[in-house]
């Protein structure tokens, strides 16, 4: 069992920055691929960024060049640095983990946090 707790959300003006954190507990953190997803009001949850066990990263086109995902295996934490934020980035951001990652899909991730709200004002 893996427990995930997100933090760092809040209200920010367009063009600003936020850094989200996701602290993991339970089984060996370094063995898991870690991802960030988001769900805007009235929309389905979508993939944002992912980091493999190797440290390789993958981003959705909507955040590429603005967001950076990283991990600290010693602290069992994954981060999402969000720069140049836009109002359309407003959503609840979820951290998720997967041991045998096949694809970055909402339907296949093993464990989820409860989310942290990011609101970007125009």
Short mmCIF file of C-alpha atoms in Angstrom, two decimals:
data_model
loop_
_atom_site.label_atom_id
_atom_site.label_comp_id
_atom_site.label_asym_id
_atom_site.label_seq_id
_atom_site.Cartn_x
_atom_site.Cartn_y
_atom_site.Cartn_z
CA UNK A 1 0.00 0.00 0.00
CA UNK A 2 1.23 3.50 -0.86
CA UNK A 3 -0.10 6.68 0.70
CA UNK A 4 0.26 9.94 -1.20
CA UNK A 5 -0.25 13.42 0.24
CA UNK A 6 -0.14 16.52 -1.95
CA UNK A 7 0.62 20.04 -0.78
CA UNK A 8 1.53 23.44 -2.19
CA UNK A 9 -1.67 24.44 -3.93
CA UNK A 10 -3.17 27.89 -3.63
CA UNK A 11 -4.25 31.05 -5.38
CA UNK A 12 -1.84 32.72 -7.80
CA UNK A 13 -2.11 35.38 -10.49
CA UNK A 14 -1.64 34.54 -14.14
CA UNK A 15 2.04 34.45 -14.99
CA UNK A 16 2.99 33.40 -11.49
CA UNK A 17 4.52 30.20 -10.15
CA UNK A 18 3.70 27.45 -7.67
CA UNK A 19 5.53 24.35 -6.54
CA UNK A 20 3.51 21.29 -5.64
CA UNK A 21 4.85 18.47 -3.50
CA UNK A 22 3.68 14.91 -3.05
CA UNK A 23 4.98 12.94 -0.09
CA UNK A 24 4.78 9.17 -0.36
CA UNK A 25 4.83 6.52 2.33
CA UNK A 26 4.61 2.78 2.24
CA UNK A 27 6.53 0.65 -0.21
CA UNK A 28 9.82 1.63 -1.84
CA UNK A 29 9.29 5.01 -3.45
CA UNK A 30 12.11 4.66 -5.95
CA UNK A 31 10.44 1.62 -7.50
CA UNK A 32 7.42 3.61 -8.63
CA UNK A 33 6.74 5.81 -11.59
CA UNK A 34 5.13 9.01 -10.31
CA UNK A 35 2.73 11.29 -12.10
CA UNK A 36 0.72 14.46 -11.73
CA UNK A 37 -2.82 14.68 -13.06
CA UNK A 38 -5.40 17.44 -12.82
CA UNK A 39 -9.14 17.85 -12.94
CA UNK A 40 -10.76 21.16 -13.77
CA UNK A 41 -14.37 21.88 -12.83
CA UNK A 42 -16.74 20.02 -15.12
CA UNK A 43 -13.93 18.21 -16.93
CA UNK A 44 -12.36 14.78 -16.79
CA UNK A 45 -9.10 14.13 -14.98
CA UNK A 46 -6.13 14.46 -17.31
CA UNK A 47 -2.44 13.67 -17.33
CA UNK A 48 -0.04 16.55 -16.70
CA UNK A 49 3.47 15.20 -16.12
CA UNK A 50 5.21 11.96 -15.22
CA UNK A 51 8.60 10.80 -14.06
CA UNK A 52 9.86 7.26 -14.49
CA UNK A 53 11.94 5.27 -12.01
CA UNK A 54 14.95 6.16 -14.15
CA UNK A 55 14.29 9.87 -13.80
CA UNK A 56 13.13 10.35 -17.38
CA UNK A 57 10.20 12.72 -17.70
CA UNK A 58 7.14 13.08 -19.88
CA UNK A 59 4.73 16.01 -20.24
CA UNK A 60 1.41 16.81 -21.78
CA UNK A 61 1.60 19.30 -24.62
CA UNK A 62 -0.42 21.83 -22.62
CA UNK A 63 2.29 22.22 -19.94
CA UNK A 64 5.48 21.38 -21.83
CA UNK A 65 8.04 24.14 -21.33
CA UNK A 66 6.19 25.62 -18.34
CA UNK A 67 6.03 22.77 -15.81
CA UNK A 68 8.87 20.62 -14.49
CA UNK A 69 8.47 17.36 -12.62
CA UNK A 70 11.22 16.04 -10.38
CA UNK A 71 11.68 13.49 -7.62
CA UNK A 72 13.77 13.11 -4.49
CA UNK A 73 13.96 9.42 -3.71
CA UNK A 74 15.74 10.02 -0.40
CA UNK A 75 12.74 12.05 0.78
CA UNK A 76 10.12 9.94 -1.03
CA UNK A 77 8.75 13.08 -2.61
CA UNK A 78 7.82 14.17 -6.10
CA UNK A 79 7.54 17.81 -7.11
CA UNK A 80 5.80 19.80 -9.80
CA UNK A 81 7.25 23.23 -10.48
CA UNK A 82 4.65 25.27 -12.34
CA UNK A 83 5.73 28.50 -14.05
CA UNK A 84 3.94 30.95 -16.33
CA UNK A 85 0.61 29.80 -14.96
CA UNK A 86 -2.55 30.46 -16.93
CA UNK A 87 -6.19 30.61 -15.81
CA UNK A 88 -6.79 27.37 -17.70
CA UNK A 89 -4.34 25.64 -15.34
CA UNK A 90 -6.93 26.03 -12.58
CA UNK A 91 -7.75 22.56 -11.29
CA UNK A 92 -7.35 20.09 -8.49
CA UNK A 93 -3.93 18.51 -8.93
CA UNK A 94 -3.48 14.87 -8.02
CA UNK A 95 -0.36 12.85 -7.43
CA UNK A 96 -0.40 9.21 -8.54
CA UNK A 97 1.97 6.27 -8.53
CA UNK A 98 2.31 3.12 -10.56
CA UNK A 99 4.66 0.18 -10.02
CA UNK A 100 4.50 -1.44 -13.45
CA UNK A 101 3.76 1.57 -15.58
CA UNK A 102 2.34 0.80 -18.98
CA UNK A 103 0.91 4.17 -19.85
CA UNK A 104 0.16 7.46 -18.14
CA UNK A 105 -3.55 6.83 -17.85
CA UNK A 106 -6.09 7.75 -15.18
CA UNK A 107 -7.44 4.22 -15.48
CA UNK A 108 -4.19 2.37 -14.80
CA UNK A 109 -2.37 4.25 -12.01
CA UNK A 110 -2.20 2.21 -8.82
CA UNK A 111 -2.47 4.81 -6.06
CA UNK A 112 -3.81 8.35 -5.78
CA UNK A 113 -3.59 11.24 -3.37
CA UNK A 114 -6.58 13.36 -2.43
CA UNK A 115 -5.47 16.37 -4.43
CA UNK A 116 -4.54 19.99 -3.90
CA UNK A 117 -6.39 22.93 -5.45
CA UNK A 118 -4.60 25.37 -7.73
CA UNK A 119 -6.47 28.52 -8.72
CA UNK A 120 -5.00 30.92 -11.27
CA UNK A 121 -6.66 34.31 -11.48
CA UNK A 122 -6.61 36.45 -14.62
#
